[in-house]
Amino acid sequence: EVMALAPNGSRITAFAGAASIAVALGGTLGVSVSIGVSLAYNLIDGEVRAELAGADITAPGGVTVVAKSAADIQVFSLAASVSVAVGGTAGVGVSGAGASALNIILADTYAAVVDSAIQTTGDVVIDARSSSHIDATIISASIGVGVGGTVGIGASIGVSIARNYLGYDPYAYSGSVDYVQGVDSPSKLVTGNTVKLGPNSGARANEVYEYVGSKTLTQEDRDKDGKMDDLILGQDFSDKDNWKQLITASANEIKAYVSGSSITISGDVARNLKITALNSQLIESTVFAGSVAASGGGTVGAALSGAGASATNRINTDTQAYIFNSTGTGMVVDGDIIIQANNSSTIESSVLAVSVSAAFGTFAGSVSIGISIAVNEIAGSTKAYADRVLLDAGGDILITAHDTPSIDSSSTAVSVAISGGIGFAIAGGGAVSFNTITTQVVAGIDRTPAGAVACGGERKRLDRSACQGQPDHSG
């Protein structure tokens, strides 16, 4: 028996954590500021290939060519921040927490027989499969408390961002751009303008976006320091209504194929030729952002809380099983010829943002905002075919392409505002989930004479003389 095996089990396990605590106790004034930020970046790239190339093989026990990719990224990113301020007259507590992770798997998988001649009495199996997996958990938690005898102010913000890509490279954009942040300083942006973020622009550094909004964006001096603000850095690129990320798509390829070759399987027992490409890639993403702001003042209490959570999950894979351009007598098989491509890519995404603000005092004001955004996409193709091939089977010729991708997504925002005193309480929450599946499915035979010796497709080994009188397409 001849075997060519290429397994890949690359694995990254990452933990990124940041915690910050600030406490201020003042006889008259207490001011406390705490910020925690956690960033994770993980990349697995490469190629897995099992191949017989330019081989002339006689193998009584069969031939097996298998390539398997099981690249795995496990990441946990946590940011926590607590700020407490107590003052005899005034207490101001400000807290912020941000957690982000970018995970990318780019792993092509090939099982192939190329420019070869194989003769065997056993099965010929050519199998390429990928079960690459990203499991990302992103959590941010922020608490800000301010207590004062007269004035108490508490402010808190929590932000969590997860971006997971299988078969997409978020930096791979080959087109031109109108503006580069850090190099250009546009005074306005109009529909269709493209911008590239600079290397020091945070979690989205070096990514390219197109402005798709209808309103013209103009520079402003919001902090009134006499200088115009950076228009590009002031944008929310997670807002799909206004911004679209540009990527030159280069899908992961999972291919099992025979090209420029001949395969003959004959013996006392009918054996099969099986070419299979399987894609079962999976993204599991859990994102949580929590923010709590509380204040208490003998006269004035003010609390401001904001929580934002977002997840972007994309899978783009071409899954193909095929025979192309046979030589000699082509594929002569006593049993079945099976060409099969299966795609069952899956995205499971859960995004939750929780914001709570509470203010107490004679005069009290409380504001709470929670926003949750989920963007999920599965794209690519699933193809099984024979093209310019001689197929001679004693059993069945079966060519199938199964495409069953799935997305399971939840996006939830919770916002609570409490005001104890004369004043106001405002709470706002928004949750959206964008889910897209755009795949191409093809199964067929092209420019290929097929089935001449199947004799009506009976699933048994046949003496080829039993097919006398039927057209001979065996070459």
Tab-separated table of C-alpha atoms in Angstrom:
chain	number	residue	atom	x	y	z
A	1	GLU	CA	0.000	0.000	0.000
A	2	VAL	CA	1.161	3.533	-0.826
A	3	MET	CA	0.263	6.317	1.607
A	4	ALA	CA	0.914	10.067	1.587
A	5	LEU	CA	-0.330	11.727	4.773
A	6	ALA	CA	-0.063	15.403	5.773
A	7	PRO	CA	-1.787	16.331	9.054
A	8	ASN	CA	-1.646	19.851	10.513
A	9	GLY	CA	-2.650	20.501	14.106
A	10	SER	CA	-1.312	24.035	14.624
A	11	ARG	CA	-2.696	25.523	17.813
A	12	ILE	CA	-2.620	28.864	19.597
A	13	THR	CA	-3.929	29.258	23.123
A	14	ALA	CA	-3.848	32.861	24.269
A	15	PHE	CA	-4.911	34.795	27.345
A	16	ALA	CA	-4.758	38.576	27.419
A	17	GLY	CA	-5.844	40.225	30.633
A	18	ALA	CA	-5.748	43.709	32.083
A	19	ALA	CA	-7.096	44.865	35.442
A	20	SER	CA	-7.017	48.340	36.908
A	21	ILE	CA	-8.245	49.611	40.264
A	22	ALA	CA	-8.118	53.204	41.470
A	23	VAL	CA	-9.396	54.516	44.806
A	24	ALA	CA	-9.318	58.132	45.958
A	25	LEU	CA	-10.298	59.353	49.421
A	26	GLY	CA	-10.210	63.117	49.862
A	27	GLY	CA	-11.071	65.274	52.818
A	28	THR	CA	-12.585	67.819	50.470
A	29	LEU	CA	-12.200	66.458	46.910
A	30	GLY	CA	-11.723	62.868	45.771
A	31	VAL	CA	-10.907	62.113	42.117
A	32	SER	CA	-10.198	58.610	40.832
A	33	VAL	CA	-9.481	57.477	37.258
A	34	SER	CA	-8.966	53.843	36.231
A	35	ILE	CA	-8.447	52.388	32.741
A	36	GLY	CA	-7.856	48.773	31.694
A	37	VAL	CA	-7.116	47.686	28.101
A	38	SER	CA	-6.510	44.190	26.733
A	39	LEU	CA	-5.554	43.385	23.111
A	40	ALA	CA	-4.932	39.980	21.487
A	41	TYR	CA	-3.715	39.212	17.949
A	42	ASN	CA	-3.415	35.625	16.710
A	43	LEU	CA	-2.568	34.333	13.218
A	44	ILE	CA	-2.144	30.849	11.766
A	45	ASP	CA	-1.094	30.783	8.116
A	46	GLY	CA	0.356	28.145	5.828
A	47	GLU	CA	-0.359	25.258	3.507
A	48	VAL	CA	-1.010	21.570	4.097
A	49	ARG	CA	-0.306	19.338	1.087
A	50	ALA	CA	-0.280	15.578	0.543
A	51	GLU	CA	0.624	14.796	-3.056
A	52	LEU	CA	1.818	12.190	-5.506
A	53	ALA	CA	3.430	14.066	-8.382
A	54	GLY	CA	5.105	12.552	-11.439
A	55	ALA	CA	4.762	9.058	-9.964
A	56	ASP	CA	4.482	5.695	-11.720
A	57	ILE	CA	3.017	3.384	-9.084
A	58	THR	CA	2.000	-0.266	-8.955
A	59	ALA	CA	0.514	-0.901	-5.526
A	60	PRO	CA	-1.309	-4.163	-4.681
A	61	GLY	CA	-2.666	-2.749	-1.406
A	62	GLY	CA	-4.187	0.480	-2.651
A	63	VAL	CA	-3.213	4.156	-2.561
A	64	THR	CA	-4.145	6.737	0.079
A	65	VAL	CA	-3.457	10.463	-0.111
A	66	VAL	CA	-4.791	12.462	2.853
A	67	ALA	CA	-4.292	16.094	3.912
A	68	LYS	CA	-5.903	17.315	7.123
A	69	SER	CA	-5.898	20.787	8.613
A	70	ALA	CA	-7.080	21.233	12.179
A	71	ALA	CA	-5.679	24.681	12.961
A	72	ASP	CA	-7.060	25.933	16.256
A	73	ILE	CA	-7.086	29.306	18.012
A	74	GLN	CA	-8.372	29.527	21.578
A	75	VAL	CA	-8.330	33.058	22.984
A	76	PHE	CA	-9.642	34.705	26.123
A	77	SER	CA	-9.322	38.486	26.409
A	78	LEU	CA	-10.392	40.246	29.596
A	79	ALA	CA	-10.263	43.862	30.699
A	80	ALA	CA	-11.583	45.026	34.051
A	81	SER	CA	-11.523	48.452	35.608
A	82	VAL	CA	-12.815	49.797	38.925
A	83	SER	CA	-12.709	53.406	40.052
A	84	VAL	CA	-13.996	54.646	43.414
A	85	ALA	CA	-13.778	58.223	44.615
A	86	VAL	CA	-15.022	59.589	47.947
A	87	GLY	CA	-14.707	63.251	48.916
A	88	GLY	CA	-15.946	65.311	51.795
A	89	THR	CA	-17.346	67.841	49.369
A	90	ALA	CA	-17.096	66.149	45.957
A	91	GLY	CA	-16.210	62.699	44.680
A	92	VAL	CA	-15.489	61.904	41.011
A	93	GLY	CA	-14.903	58.320	39.895
A	94	VAL	CA	-14.099	57.575	36.232
A	95	SER	CA	-13.517	54.045	34.907
A	96	GLY	CA	-12.920	52.559	31.449
A	97	ALA	CA	-12.280	49.003	30.229
A	98	GLY	CA	-11.619	47.794	26.701
A	99	ALA	CA	-10.969	44.247	25.462
A	100	SER	CA	-10.289	43.293	21.845
A	101	ALA	CA	-9.088	40.245	19.902
A	102	LEU	CA	-8.235	39.712	16.233
A	103	ASN	CA	-7.943	36.064	15.156
A	104	ILE	CA	-7.041	34.879	11.649
A	105	ILE	CA	-6.622	31.395	10.153
A	106	LEU	CA	-5.375	31.139	6.566
A	107	ALA	CA	-4.630	27.480	5.910
A	108	ASP	CA	-4.968	25.914	2.446
A	109	THR	CA	-5.346	22.131	2.353
A	110	TYR	CA	-4.545	19.978	-0.696
A	111	ALA	CA	-4.641	16.221	-1.392
A	112	ALA	CA	-3.624	15.531	-4.969
A	113	VAL	CA	-2.412	13.098	-7.603
A	114	VAL	CA	-0.702	15.020	-10.385
A	115	ASP	CA	0.956	13.835	-13.607
A	116	SER	CA	1.016	10.239	-12.370
A	117	ALA	CA	0.061	6.703	-13.430
A	118	ILE	CA	-1.368	4.394	-10.764
A	119	GLN	CA	-2.213	0.697	-11.031
A	120	THR	CA	-3.583	-1.100	-7.988
A	121	THR	CA	-5.897	-3.857	-6.800
A	122	GLY	CA	-7.021	-1.830	-3.768
A	123	ASP	CA	-9.013	1.340	-3.138
A	124	VAL	CA	-7.643	4.721	-4.144
A	125	VAL	CA	-8.583	7.404	-1.610
A	126	ILE	CA	-7.764	11.082	-2.085
A	127	ASP	CA	-9.028	13.100	0.865
A	128	ALA	CA	-8.635	16.767	1.842
A	129	ARG	CA	-10.415	18.115	4.885
A	130	SER	CA	-10.316	21.095	7.197
A	131	SER	CA	-11.785	21.433	10.661
A	132	SER	CA	-10.082	24.716	11.571
A	133	HIS	CA	-11.579	26.338	14.637
A	134	ILE	CA	-11.594	29.729	16.350
A	135	ASP	CA	-12.999	29.998	19.869
A	136	ALA	CA	-12.909	33.572	21.182
A	137	THR	CA	-14.247	34.909	24.470
A	138	ILE	CA	-13.972	38.668	24.971
A	139	ILE	CA	-15.089	40.335	28.204
A	140	SER	CA	-14.839	43.883	29.484
A	141	ALA	CA	-16.216	45.116	32.814
A	142	SER	CA	-16.075	48.635	34.161
A	143	ILE	CA	-17.368	50.180	37.398
A	144	GLY	CA	-17.169	53.874	38.267
A	145	VAL	CA	-18.410	55.237	41.620
A	146	GLY	CA	-18.341	58.810	42.901
A	147	VAL	CA	-19.585	59.866	46.352
A	148	GLY	CA	-19.417	63.360	47.806
A	149	GLY	CA	-20.979	65.311	50.638
A	150	THR	CA	-22.218	67.845	48.110
A	151	VAL	CA	-21.484	66.486	44.616
A	152	GLY	CA	-21.011	62.902	43.452
A	153	ILE	CA	-20.113	61.966	39.855
A	154	GLY	CA	-19.643	58.461	38.520
A	155	ALA	CA	-18.698	57.644	34.903
A	156	SER	CA	-17.987	54.253	33.346
A	157	ILE	CA	-17.538	52.799	29.868
A	158	GLY	CA	-16.930	49.198	28.775
A	159	VAL	CA	-16.076	48.119	25.210
A	160	SER	CA	-15.510	44.598	23.850
A	161	ILE	CA	-14.595	43.788	20.235
A	162	ALA	CA	-14.033	40.390	18.609
A	163	ARG	CA	-12.988	39.901	14.996
A	164	ASN	CA	-12.555	36.363	13.730
A	165	TYR	CA	-11.577	35.416	10.171
A	166	LEU	CA	-11.306	32.001	8.514
A	167	GLY	CA	-10.109	32.455	4.941
A	168	TYR	CA	-10.100	36.250	5.083
A	169	ASP	CA	-7.086	38.465	5.652
A	170	PRO	CA	-8.347	41.844	6.936
A	171	TYR	CA	-5.121	43.494	5.791
A	172	ALA	CA	-5.097	42.046	2.273
A	173	TYR	CA	-6.416	44.894	0.165
A	174	SER	CA	-4.654	45.498	-3.138
A	175	GLY	CA	-6.726	48.427	-4.392
A	176	SER	CA	-5.946	52.121	-4.155
A	177	VAL	CA	-7.153	54.340	-1.301
A	178	ASP	CA	-8.027	58.026	-1.175
A	179	TYR	CA	-6.610	58.814	2.258
A	180	VAL	CA	-4.129	57.250	4.680
A	181	GLN	CA	-4.598	58.166	8.311
A	182	GLY	CA	-1.466	59.718	9.768
A	183	VAL	CA	-0.344	60.855	6.303
A	184	ASP	CA	-3.397	62.660	4.953
A	185	SER	CA	-5.720	64.991	6.828
A	186	PRO	CA	-8.908	65.315	4.750
A	187	SER	CA	-11.249	68.171	5.605
A	188	LYS	CA	-14.227	66.158	4.438
A	189	LEU	CA	-15.284	62.664	3.432
A	190	VAL	CA	-17.980	61.909	0.869
A	191	THR	CA	-19.716	58.741	-0.251
A	192	GLY	CA	-17.265	56.392	-1.956
A	193	ASN	CA	-14.100	57.749	-0.286
A	194	THR	CA	-11.707	55.043	0.944
A	195	VAL	CA	-9.408	55.386	3.937
A	196	LYS	CA	-6.596	53.272	5.339
A	197	LEU	CA	-5.982	53.456	9.055
A	198	GLY	CA	-2.428	54.113	10.142
A	199	PRO	CA	-0.210	51.685	12.110
A	200	ASN	CA	-0.840	53.580	15.361
A	201	SER	CA	-4.610	53.881	15.074
A	202	GLY	CA	-5.541	51.146	17.533
A	203	ALA	CA	-7.189	47.754	17.065
A	204	ARG	CA	-8.124	48.445	13.421
A	205	ALA	CA	-4.640	49.567	12.374
A	206	ASN	CA	-3.757	49.060	8.671
A	207	GLU	CA	-7.333	48.148	7.693
A	208	VAL	CA	-9.124	49.783	4.747
A	209	TYR	CA	-12.698	51.108	4.782
A	210	GLU	CA	-15.062	52.710	2.301
A	211	TYR	CA	-17.496	55.410	3.392
A	212	VAL	CA	-20.966	54.292	2.269
A	213	GLY	CA	-23.012	56.854	4.184
A	214	SER	CA	-24.905	59.607	2.404
A	215	LYS	CA	-24.022	62.555	4.635
A	216	THR	CA	-20.818	64.483	3.948
A	217	LEU	CA	-18.455	64.277	6.936
A	218	THR	CA	-16.490	67.430	7.798
A	219	GLN	CA	-13.687	68.239	10.200
A	220	GLU	CA	-14.540	69.852	13.514
A	221	ASP	CA	-12.761	71.260	16.543
A	222	ARG	CA	-14.781	69.482	19.176
A	223	ASP	CA	-12.381	70.062	22.067
A	224	LYS	CA	-12.057	73.791	21.207
A	225	ASP	CA	-8.252	73.738	21.320
A	226	GLY	CA	-7.879	75.712	18.110
A	227	LYS	CA	-6.890	72.642	16.074
A	228	MET	CA	-9.121	70.618	13.776
A	229	ASP	CA	-9.658	67.030	14.924
A	230	ASP	CA	-8.476	64.047	12.874
A	231	LEU	CA	-11.564	63.292	10.773
A	232	ILE	CA	-10.579	59.677	10.125
A	233	LEU	CA	-9.837	58.738	13.734
A	234	GLY	CA	-13.137	60.254	14.803
A	235	GLN	CA	-15.173	57.651	12.884
A	236	ASP	CA	-16.928	54.534	14.153
A	237	PHE	CA	-15.821	51.915	11.623
A	238	SER	CA	-18.051	49.256	13.197
A	239	ASP	CA	-21.104	51.184	11.921
A	240	LYS	CA	-22.145	49.155	8.862
A	241	ASP	CA	-24.612	51.847	7.780
A	242	ASN	CA	-21.701	54.191	7.092
A	243	TRP	CA	-18.553	52.106	6.690
A	244	LYS	CA	-17.656	48.972	4.726
A	245	GLN	CA	-14.385	47.138	5.249
A	246	LEU	CA	-12.547	46.436	2.000
A	247	ILE	CA	-10.759	43.120	1.603
A	248	THR	CA	-9.223	41.451	-1.415
A	249	ALA	CA	-10.787	38.077	-0.735
A	250	SER	CA	-8.438	35.120	-0.936
A	251	ALA	CA	-10.417	32.146	0.275
A	252	ASN	CA	-8.963	29.179	2.058
A	253	GLU	CA	-8.786	26.309	-0.423
A	254	ILE	CA	-9.671	22.742	0.494
A	255	LYS	CA	-9.048	20.638	-2.606
A	256	ALA	CA	-8.881	16.927	-3.350
A	257	TYR	CA	-8.117	16.227	-7.003
A	258	VAL	CA	-6.542	14.165	-9.744
A	259	SER	CA	-4.949	16.069	-12.612
A	260	GLY	CA	-3.067	14.911	-15.716
A	261	SER	CA	-3.084	11.306	-14.512
A	262	SER	CA	-4.443	7.803	-15.082
A	263	ILE	CA	-5.705	5.387	-12.433
A	264	THR	CA	-6.486	1.712	-12.973
A	265	ILE	CA	-8.112	-0.378	-10.240
A	266	SER	CA	-8.717	-4.061	-11.025
A	267	GLY	CA	-8.623	-7.312	-9.106
A	268	ASP	CA	-10.679	-10.179	-7.747
A	269	VAL	CA	-12.792	-7.816	-5.616
A	270	ALA	CA	-14.327	-4.588	-6.860
A	271	ARG	CA	-12.529	-1.573	-5.375
A	272	ASN	CA	-13.357	2.128	-5.525
A	273	LEU	CA	-11.858	5.471	-6.426
A	274	LYS	CA	-12.963	8.058	-3.891
A	275	ILE	CA	-12.055	11.749	-4.037
A	276	THR	CA	-13.392	13.785	-1.124
A	277	ALA	CA	-13.060	17.395	0.053
A	278	LEU	CA	-14.650	18.216	3.412
A	279	ASN	CA	-14.967	21.598	5.104
A	280	SER	CA	-16.244	21.723	8.686
A	281	GLN	CA	-14.654	24.959	9.890
A	282	LEU	CA	-16.127	26.628	12.956
A	283	ILE	CA	-16.081	30.023	14.643
A	284	GLU	CA	-17.377	30.317	18.197
A	285	SER	CA	-17.487	33.869	19.486
A	286	THR	CA	-18.715	35.159	22.847
A	287	VAL	CA	-18.501	38.896	23.506
A	288	PHE	CA	-19.650	40.713	26.656
A	289	ALA	CA	-19.325	44.339	27.689
A	290	GLY	CA	-20.586	45.519	31.070
A	291	SER	CA	-20.568	48.977	32.561
A	292	VAL	CA	-21.874	50.296	35.884
A	293	ALA	CA	-21.796	53.924	37.022
A	294	ALA	CA	-23.071	55.054	40.414
A	295	SER	CA	-23.013	58.364	42.215
A	296	GLY	CA	-24.259	59.829	45.448
A	297	GLY	CA	-24.206	63.473	46.480
A	298	GLY	CA	-25.866	65.384	49.268
A	299	THR	CA	-26.954	67.939	46.701
A	300	VAL	CA	-26.018	66.739	43.205
A	301	GLY	CA	-25.561	63.223	41.874
A	302	ALA	CA	-24.637	62.415	38.264
A	303	ALA	CA	-23.970	59.033	36.663
A	304	LEU	CA	-23.008	58.194	33.075
A	305	SER	CA	-22.575	54.621	31.821
A	306	GLY	CA	-21.931	53.178	28.369
A	307	ALA	CA	-21.367	49.626	27.142
A	308	GLY	CA	-20.544	48.554	23.591
A	309	ALA	CA	-20.000	45.008	22.321
A	310	SER	CA	-19.350	43.936	18.738
A	311	ALA	CA	-18.348	40.767	16.880
A	312	THR	CA	-17.311	40.297	13.265
A	313	ASN	CA	-17.059	36.680	12.112
A	314	ARG	CA	-16.224	35.687	8.546
A	315	ILE	CA	-15.581	32.369	6.812
A	316	ASN	CA	-14.542	32.209	3.156
A	317	THR	CA	-13.557	28.815	1.761
A	318	ASP	CA	-13.445	27.098	-1.634
A	319	THR	CA	-14.114	23.369	-1.163
A	320	GLN	CA	-13.456	21.329	-4.309
A	321	ALA	CA	-13.193	17.667	-5.306
A	322	TYR	CA	-12.491	16.916	-8.966
A	323	ILE	CA	-10.751	14.991	-11.715
A	324	PHE	CA	-9.255	17.061	-14.482
A	325	ASN	CA	-7.585	16.249	-17.788
A	326	SER	CA	-6.929	12.506	-17.527
A	327	THR	CA	-4.199	10.775	-19.555
A	328	GLY	CA	-3.910	7.316	-21.134
A	329	THR	CA	-6.954	5.183	-20.436
A	330	GLY	CA	-8.221	7.641	-17.807
A	331	MET	CA	-9.985	6.326	-14.699
A	332	VAL	CA	-10.636	2.571	-15.112
A	333	VAL	CA	-12.225	1.258	-11.907
A	334	ASP	CA	-13.853	-2.107	-11.133
A	335	GLY	CA	-16.063	-0.530	-8.451
A	336	ASP	CA	-17.437	2.987	-7.959
A	337	ILE	CA	-16.038	6.375	-8.850
A	338	ILE	CA	-17.063	8.827	-6.129
A	339	ILE	CA	-16.311	12.555	-6.251
A	340	GLN	CA	-17.692	14.408	-3.262
A	341	ALA	CA	-17.402	17.955	-1.853
A	342	ASN	CA	-19.056	18.898	1.448
A	343	ASN	CA	-19.208	22.290	3.161
A	344	SER	CA	-20.680	22.597	6.648
A	345	SER	CA	-19.036	25.818	7.839
A	346	THR	CA	-20.578	27.152	11.041
A	347	ILE	CA	-20.619	30.435	12.947
A	348	GLU	CA	-21.948	30.581	16.504
A	349	SER	CA	-21.957	34.120	17.848
A	350	SER	CA	-23.273	35.672	21.052
A	351	VAL	CA	-22.939	39.399	21.744
A	352	LEU	CA	-24.222	41.097	24.919
A	353	ALA	CA	-23.881	44.662	26.185
A	354	VAL	CA	-25.166	45.666	29.624
A	355	SER	CA	-25.121	49.227	30.945
A	356	VAL	CA	-26.421	50.416	34.313
A	357	SER	CA	-26.298	53.918	35.779
A	358	ALA	CA	-27.667	55.119	39.120
A	359	ALA	CA	-27.529	58.606	40.594
A	360	PHE	CA	-28.769	59.766	43.994
A	361	GLY	CA	-29.023	63.258	45.407
A	362	THR	CA	-31.374	66.166	45.883
A	363	PHE	CA	-30.788	66.782	42.216
A	364	ALA	CA	-29.866	63.656	40.277
A	365	GLY	CA	-29.244	62.807	36.635
A	366	SER	CA	-28.526	59.391	35.170
A	367	VAL	CA	-27.725	58.357	31.582
A	368	SER	CA	-27.140	54.799	30.327
A	369	ILE	CA	-26.431	53.550	26.794
A	370	GLY	CA	-25.920	49.974	25.610
A	371	ILE	CA	-25.067	48.927	22.029
A	372	SER	CA	-24.594	45.416	20.625
A	373	ILE	CA	-23.525	44.625	17.030
A	374	ALA	CA	-22.999	41.245	15.355
A	375	VAL	CA	-21.768	40.827	11.762
A	376	ASN	CA	-21.510	37.259	10.419
A	377	GLU	CA	-20.723	36.088	6.891
A	378	ILE	CA	-20.069	32.748	5.194
A	379	ALA	CA	-18.911	32.838	1.573
A	380	GLY	CA	-17.090	30.653	-0.923
A	381	SER	CA	-17.865	27.718	-3.187
A	382	THR	CA	-18.495	23.982	-3.033
A	383	LYS	CA	-17.706	22.092	-6.234
A	384	ALA	CA	-17.495	18.459	-7.340
A	385	TYR	CA	-16.858	17.718	-10.999
A	386	ALA	CA	-15.065	15.804	-13.729
A	387	ASP	CA	-13.686	17.747	-16.666
A	388	ARG	CA	-11.968	16.339	-19.767
A	389	VAL	CA	-11.726	12.895	-18.196
A	390	LEU	CA	-12.331	9.308	-19.340
A	391	LEU	CA	-14.429	7.567	-16.697
A	392	ASP	CA	-14.804	3.769	-16.878
A	393	ALA	CA	-16.589	2.330	-13.826
A	394	GLY	CA	-17.805	-1.178	-13.112
A	395	GLY	CA	-20.130	0.262	-10.479
A	396	ASP	CA	-21.622	3.728	-10.091
A	397	ILE	CA	-20.268	7.138	-10.940
A	398	LEU	CA	-21.364	9.491	-8.170
A	399	ILE	CA	-20.562	13.211	-8.181
A	400	THR	CA	-22.077	15.247	-5.340
A	401	ALA	CA	-21.681	18.697	-3.817
A	402	HIS	CA	-23.335	19.326	-0.447
A	403	ASP	CA	-23.446	22.868	0.930
A	404	THR	CA	-24.949	23.281	4.421
A	405	PRO	CA	-23.377	26.352	6.070
A	406	SER	CA	-25.097	27.750	9.157
A	407	ILE	CA	-25.079	30.879	11.313
A	408	ASP	CA	-26.454	31.001	14.853
A	409	SER	CA	-26.295	34.570	16.120
A	410	SER	CA	-27.676	36.510	19.067
A	411	SER	CA	-27.176	40.212	19.743
A	412	THR	CA	-28.563	41.727	22.945
A	413	ALA	CA	-28.331	45.141	24.556
A	414	VAL	CA	-29.564	45.982	28.061
A	415	SER	CA	-29.640	49.502	29.433
A	416	VAL	CA	-30.901	50.689	32.833
A	417	ALA	CA	-30.896	54.222	34.251
A	418	ILE	CA	-31.959	55.086	37.810
A	419	SER	CA	-32.329	58.538	39.300
A	420	GLY	CA	-33.144	59.058	42.976
A	421	GLY	CA	-34.029	62.700	43.431
A	422	ILE	CA	-35.248	65.627	41.416
A	423	GLY	CA	-33.877	65.202	37.914
A	424	PHE	CA	-33.875	62.732	35.059
A	425	ALA	CA	-32.964	59.213	33.999
A	426	ILE	CA	-32.285	58.326	30.368
A	427	ALA	CA	-31.625	54.817	29.075
A	428	GLY	CA	-31.042	53.753	25.491
A	429	GLY	CA	-30.193	50.398	23.961
A	430	GLY	CA	-29.653	49.113	20.435
A	431	ALA	CA	-28.907	45.638	19.123
A	432	VAL	CA	-28.389	44.543	15.510
A	433	SER	CA	-27.285	41.332	13.816
A	434	PHE	CA	-26.221	41.168	10.161
A	435	ASN	CA	-25.997	37.612	8.809
A	436	THR	CA	-25.079	36.693	5.243
A	437	ILE	CA	-24.495	33.394	3.427
A	438	THR	CA	-23.324	33.686	-0.186
A	439	THR	CA	-22.006	30.393	-1.513
A	440	GLN	CA	-21.817	28.744	-4.924
A	441	VAL	CA	-22.620	25.043	-5.348
A	442	VAL	CA	-21.659	23.049	-8.456
A	443	ALA	CA	-21.770	19.336	-9.287
A	444	GLY	CA	-21.302	18.090	-12.815
A	445	ILE	CA	-19.494	16.388	-15.674
A	446	ASP	CA	-18.066	18.419	-18.522
A	447	ARG	CA	-16.425	17.237	-21.743
A	448	THR	CA	-16.304	13.724	-20.275
A	449	PRO	CA	-17.622	10.471	-21.767
A	450	ALA	CA	-18.874	8.564	-18.749
A	451	GLY	CA	-20.552	5.385	-17.569
A	452	ALA	CA	-20.004	3.165	-20.592
A	453	VAL	CA	-19.193	0.082	-18.555
A	454	ALA	CA	-21.605	0.706	-15.709
A	455	CYS	CA	-24.260	-1.250	-17.630
A	456	GLY	CA	-27.192	0.683	-16.228
A	457	GLY	CA	-25.415	1.587	-13.014
A	458	GLU	CA	-25.687	-1.822	-11.320
A	459	ARG	CA	-23.663	-1.718	-8.117
A	460	LYS	CA	-21.545	-4.837	-8.651
A	461	ARG	CA	-18.361	-5.838	-10.354
A	462	LEU	CA	-18.961	-6.611	-13.987
A	463	ASP	CA	-17.133	-8.571	-16.606
A	464	ARG	CA	-16.617	-5.934	-19.256
A	465	SER	CA	-17.663	-8.433	-21.923
A	466	ALA	CA	-21.169	-8.102	-20.439
A	467	CYS	CA	-21.270	-4.629	-21.914
A	468	GLN	CA	-20.833	-5.809	-25.501
A	469	GLY	CA	-23.063	-3.899	-27.854
A	470	GLN	CA	-23.046	-0.755	-25.707
A	471	PRO	CA	-21.042	2.305	-26.686
A	472	ASP	CA	-17.437	2.090	-25.529
A	473	HIS	CA	-16.148	5.346	-24.042
A	474	SER	CA	-13.264	3.852	-22.109
A	475	GLY	CA	-10.661	5.266	-24.516
